[in-house]
Amino acid sequence: MAKEERRAGVEQVAPDRVLVDWQYLLFYIGFYICLIFIALFGLIAEA
């Protein structure tokens, strides 16, 4: 019974963990895109 409960708990927790990973991934992608745009605008302004 303990194994079944543990397995059920893992199945419930796993999707939430994946969702959190996607949120962090999207956040970092957006953050780096912003940095790239800032760098590009800085280069254009200097040139």
Tab-separated table of C-alpha atoms in Angstrom:
chain	number	residue	atom	x	y	z
A	1	MET	CA	0.000	0.000	0.000
A	2	ALA	CA	2.845	2.353	0.786
A	3	LYS	CA	4.298	1.897	-2.696
A	4	GLU	CA	0.929	2.584	-4.348
A	5	GLU	CA	0.447	5.771	-2.297
A	6	ARG	CA	3.962	6.948	-3.108
A	7	ARG	CA	3.460	6.285	-6.822
A	8	ALA	CA	0.131	8.164	-6.811
A	9	GLY	CA	1.800	11.097	-5.041
A	10	VAL	CA	4.581	11.219	-7.626
A	11	GLU	CA	2.048	11.171	-10.473
A	12	GLN	CA	0.199	14.116	-8.889
A	13	VAL	CA	3.357	16.140	-8.173
A	14	ALA	CA	5.130	15.537	-11.506
A	15	PRO	CA	2.835	17.715	-13.729
A	16	ASP	CA	3.149	20.651	-11.309
A	17	ARG	CA	6.932	20.326	-11.378
A	18	VAL	CA	6.899	20.274	-15.195
A	19	LEU	CA	4.677	23.381	-15.250
A	20	VAL	CA	7.089	25.207	-12.929
A	21	ASP	CA	10.025	24.202	-15.154
A	22	TRP	CA	8.214	25.595	-18.220
A	23	GLN	CA	7.471	28.866	-16.382
A	24	TYR	CA	11.140	29.254	-15.422
A	25	LEU	CA	12.217	28.322	-18.964
A	26	LEU	CA	9.891	30.910	-20.536
A	27	PHE	CA	11.035	33.509	-17.983
A	28	TYR	CA	14.718	32.945	-18.787
A	29	ILE	CA	14.055	32.933	-22.558
A	30	GLY	CA	12.180	36.242	-22.282
A	31	PHE	CA	14.903	37.664	-20.037
A	32	TYR	CA	17.677	36.791	-22.507
A	33	ILE	CA	15.645	38.095	-25.472
A	34	CYS	CA	15.283	41.417	-23.615
A	35	LEU	CA	19.044	41.505	-22.956
A	36	ILE	CA	19.756	40.825	-26.648
A	37	PHE	CA	17.378	43.607	-27.745
A	38	ILE	CA	18.979	46.051	-25.272
A	39	ALA	CA	22.441	45.130	-26.589
A	40	LEU	CA	21.307	45.529	-30.215
A	41	PHE	CA	19.700	48.924	-29.554
A	42	GLY	CA	22.868	50.007	-27.738
A	43	LEU	CA	25.020	49.036	-30.728
A	44	ILE	CA	22.638	50.773	-33.161
A	45	ALA	CA	22.643	53.918	-31.009
A	46	GLU	CA	26.461	53.960	-30.902
A	47	ALA	CA	26.731	53.366	-34.668
